[in-house]
Short mmCIF file of C-alpha atoms in Angstrom, two decimals:
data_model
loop_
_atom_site.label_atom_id
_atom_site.label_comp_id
_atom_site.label_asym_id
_atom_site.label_seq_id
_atom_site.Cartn_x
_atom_site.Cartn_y
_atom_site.Cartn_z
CA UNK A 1 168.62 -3.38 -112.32
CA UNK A 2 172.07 -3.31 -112.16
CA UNK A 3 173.91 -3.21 -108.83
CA UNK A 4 177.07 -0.20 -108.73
CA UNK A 5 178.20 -1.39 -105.33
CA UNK A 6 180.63 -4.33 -104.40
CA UNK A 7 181.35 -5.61 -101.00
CA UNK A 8 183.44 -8.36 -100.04
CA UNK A 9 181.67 -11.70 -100.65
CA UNK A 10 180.45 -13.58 -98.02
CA UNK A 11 182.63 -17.04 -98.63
CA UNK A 12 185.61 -15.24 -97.74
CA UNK A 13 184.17 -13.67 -94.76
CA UNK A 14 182.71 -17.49 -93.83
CA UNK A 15 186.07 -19.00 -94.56
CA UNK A 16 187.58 -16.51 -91.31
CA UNK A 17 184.51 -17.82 -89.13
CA UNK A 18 185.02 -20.83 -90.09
CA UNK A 19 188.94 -20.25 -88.61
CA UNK A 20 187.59 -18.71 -86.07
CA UNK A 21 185.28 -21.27 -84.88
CA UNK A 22 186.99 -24.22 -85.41
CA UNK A 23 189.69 -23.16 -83.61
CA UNK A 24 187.61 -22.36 -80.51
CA UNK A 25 186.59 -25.48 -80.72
CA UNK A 26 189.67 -27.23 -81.01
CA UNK A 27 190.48 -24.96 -77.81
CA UNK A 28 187.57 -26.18 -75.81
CA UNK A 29 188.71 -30.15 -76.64
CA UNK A 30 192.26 -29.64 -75.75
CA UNK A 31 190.42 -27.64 -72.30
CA UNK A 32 188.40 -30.78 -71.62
CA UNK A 33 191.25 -33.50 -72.67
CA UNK A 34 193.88 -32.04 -70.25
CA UNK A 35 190.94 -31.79 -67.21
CA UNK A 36 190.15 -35.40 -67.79
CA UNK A 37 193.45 -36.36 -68.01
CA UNK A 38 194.33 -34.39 -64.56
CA UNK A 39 191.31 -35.73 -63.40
CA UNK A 40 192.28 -39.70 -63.76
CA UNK A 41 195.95 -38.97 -62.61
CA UNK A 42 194.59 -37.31 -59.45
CA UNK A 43 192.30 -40.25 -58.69
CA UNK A 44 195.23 -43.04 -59.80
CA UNK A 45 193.11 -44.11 -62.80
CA UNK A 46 194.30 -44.29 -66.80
CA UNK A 47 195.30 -41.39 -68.20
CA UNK A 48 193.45 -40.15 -71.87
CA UNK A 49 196.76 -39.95 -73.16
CA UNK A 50 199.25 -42.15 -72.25
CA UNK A 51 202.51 -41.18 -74.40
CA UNK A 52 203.51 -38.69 -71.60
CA UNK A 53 202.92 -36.84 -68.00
CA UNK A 54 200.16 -35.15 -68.15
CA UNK A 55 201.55 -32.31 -67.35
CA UNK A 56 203.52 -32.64 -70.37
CA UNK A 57 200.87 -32.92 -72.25
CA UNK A 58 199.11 -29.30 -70.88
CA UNK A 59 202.07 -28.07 -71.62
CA UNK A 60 201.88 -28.96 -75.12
CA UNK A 61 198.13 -28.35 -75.01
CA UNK A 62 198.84 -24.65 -73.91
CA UNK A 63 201.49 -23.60 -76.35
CA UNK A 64 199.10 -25.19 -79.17
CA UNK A 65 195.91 -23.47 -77.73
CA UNK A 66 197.63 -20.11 -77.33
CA UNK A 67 199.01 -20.06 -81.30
CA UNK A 68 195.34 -21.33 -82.37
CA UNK A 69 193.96 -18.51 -79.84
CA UNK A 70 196.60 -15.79 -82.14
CA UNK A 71 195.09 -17.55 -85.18
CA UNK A 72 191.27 -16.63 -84.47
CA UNK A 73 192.44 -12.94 -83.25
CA UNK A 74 194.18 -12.83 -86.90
CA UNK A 75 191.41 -14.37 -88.56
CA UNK A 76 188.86 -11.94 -86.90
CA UNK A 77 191.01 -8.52 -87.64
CA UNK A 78 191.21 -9.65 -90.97
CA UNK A 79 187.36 -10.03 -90.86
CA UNK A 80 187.05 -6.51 -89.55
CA UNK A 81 189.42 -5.18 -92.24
CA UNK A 82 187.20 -6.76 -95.32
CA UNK A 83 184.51 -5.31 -94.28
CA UNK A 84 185.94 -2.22 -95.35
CA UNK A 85 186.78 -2.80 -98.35
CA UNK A 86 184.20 -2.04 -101.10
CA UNK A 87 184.01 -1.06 -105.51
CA UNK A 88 181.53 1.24 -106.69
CA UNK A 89 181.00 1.70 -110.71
CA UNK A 90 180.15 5.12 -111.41
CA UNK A 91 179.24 6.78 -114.77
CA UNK A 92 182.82 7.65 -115.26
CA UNK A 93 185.17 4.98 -113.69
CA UNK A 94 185.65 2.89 -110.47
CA UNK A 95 186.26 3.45 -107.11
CA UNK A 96 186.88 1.75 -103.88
CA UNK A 97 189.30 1.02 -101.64
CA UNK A 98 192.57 -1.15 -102.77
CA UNK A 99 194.10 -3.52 -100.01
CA UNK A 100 196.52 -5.94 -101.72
CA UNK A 101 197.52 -7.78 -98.44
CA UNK A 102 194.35 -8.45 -96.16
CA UNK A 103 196.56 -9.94 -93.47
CA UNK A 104 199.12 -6.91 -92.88
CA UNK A 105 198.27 -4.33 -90.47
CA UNK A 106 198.32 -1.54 -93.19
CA UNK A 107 194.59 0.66 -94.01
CA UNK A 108 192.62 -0.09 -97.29
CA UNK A 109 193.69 2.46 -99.82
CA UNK A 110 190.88 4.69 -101.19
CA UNK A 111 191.38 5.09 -105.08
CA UNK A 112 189.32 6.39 -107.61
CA UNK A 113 190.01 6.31 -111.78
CA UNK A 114 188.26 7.04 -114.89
CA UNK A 115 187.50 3.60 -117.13
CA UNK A 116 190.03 5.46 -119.73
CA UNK A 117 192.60 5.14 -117.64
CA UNK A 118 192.44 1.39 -116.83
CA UNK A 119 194.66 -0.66 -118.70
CA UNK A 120 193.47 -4.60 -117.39
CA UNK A 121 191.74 -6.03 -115.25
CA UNK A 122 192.24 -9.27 -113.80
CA UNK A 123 191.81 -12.11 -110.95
CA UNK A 124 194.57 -11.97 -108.39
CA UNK A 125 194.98 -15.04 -104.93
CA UNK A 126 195.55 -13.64 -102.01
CA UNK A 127 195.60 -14.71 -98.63
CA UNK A 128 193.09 -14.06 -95.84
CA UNK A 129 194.60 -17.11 -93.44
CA UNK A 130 198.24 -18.42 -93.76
CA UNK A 131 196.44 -21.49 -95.59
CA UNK A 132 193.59 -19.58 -97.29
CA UNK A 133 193.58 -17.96 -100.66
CA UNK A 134 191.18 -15.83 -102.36
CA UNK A 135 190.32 -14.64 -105.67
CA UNK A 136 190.14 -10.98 -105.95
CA UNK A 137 190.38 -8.15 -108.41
CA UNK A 138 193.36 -6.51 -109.43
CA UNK A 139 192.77 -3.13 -111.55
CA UNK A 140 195.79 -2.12 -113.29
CA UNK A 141 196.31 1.79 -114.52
CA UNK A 142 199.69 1.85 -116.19
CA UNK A 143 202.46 1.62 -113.33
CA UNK A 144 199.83 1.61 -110.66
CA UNK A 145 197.48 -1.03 -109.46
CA UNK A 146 195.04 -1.48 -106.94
CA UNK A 147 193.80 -4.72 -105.31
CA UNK A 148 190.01 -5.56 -104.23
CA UNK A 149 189.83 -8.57 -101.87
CA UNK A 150 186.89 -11.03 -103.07
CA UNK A 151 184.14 -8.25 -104.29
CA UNK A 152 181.11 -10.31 -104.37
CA UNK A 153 180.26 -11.39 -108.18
CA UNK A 154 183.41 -11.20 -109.52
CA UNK A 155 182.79 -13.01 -112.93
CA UNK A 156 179.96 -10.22 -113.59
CA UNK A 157 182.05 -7.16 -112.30
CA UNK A 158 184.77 -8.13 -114.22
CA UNK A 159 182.58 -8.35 -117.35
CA UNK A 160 181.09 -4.76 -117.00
CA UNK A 161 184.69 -3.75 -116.34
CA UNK A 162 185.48 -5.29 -119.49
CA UNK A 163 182.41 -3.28 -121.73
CA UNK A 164 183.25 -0.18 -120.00
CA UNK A 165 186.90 0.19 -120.46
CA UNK A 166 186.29 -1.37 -123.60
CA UNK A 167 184.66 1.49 -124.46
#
């Protein structure tokens, strides 16, 4: 049976908890680094790190936990956003919703056209982290176009794309 319904794939979706995560993480260390290191200077024993005061180095530790704390916000709205985001082959054409930059702030896009009126289809990167790209679909209808982040088995939508409009 044929599925007519596209979400976002999961790997993209893992690829923002994976963000997520491993910045909490890296959070936590830098948390337990600068106690340690407070810790030993209070008590007039070696310092973890040694290339400057520690209270240098929670300064340092803050401003670099704070932008990875802004990354896993980011990487979790954009999580929230996919989720949204969906194709659904009907008898007729395609629709879905269209969101060409997953990072922005702007709404998905609803669209819906007829097979005849699509004139290619193709992959498209985009990014879902500053350092992340994924493939997506682009569906182009003359001047207009309309992007869908990641649907999941993109090789096989794209083929049925292909037979349909091909039709």
């Amino acid at each position: 049976m044929q599925k007519n319904t596209y979400a976002v794939d999961r790997q993209a979706t893992s690829l923002l908890d994976i963000t997520f995560w491993s910045n909490i993480a890296v959070i936590a260390l830098l948390i337990a680094i600068n106690a340690v290191n407070f810790y030993r200077a209070a008590t007039g024993g070696e310092t973890l790190v040694k290339i400057a005061s520690p209270e240098l180095i929670a300064i340092i530790s803050g401003i670099l936990a704070l932008w990875m704390g802004v990354s896993c916000f980011t990487a979790m709205r954009v999580k929230t956003r996919l989720k949204k985001v969906f194709l659904r082959l009907t008898e007729t054409g395609v629709a879905g919703i269209s969101m060409p930059e997953p990072m922005n702030n702007k709404k998905g896009r609803a669209f819906e056209v007829a097979y005849a009126d699509i004139t290619e289809i193709r992959t498209a990167e985009m990014h879902v982290t500053t350092k992340s790209i994924i493939a997506s679909l682009r569906i182009v209808c003359g001047e207009q176009e309309y992007d869908v982040p990641a649907p999941e088995h993109l090789q096989e939508l794209m083929e049925l794309l292909a037979d349909r409009i091909g039709k």
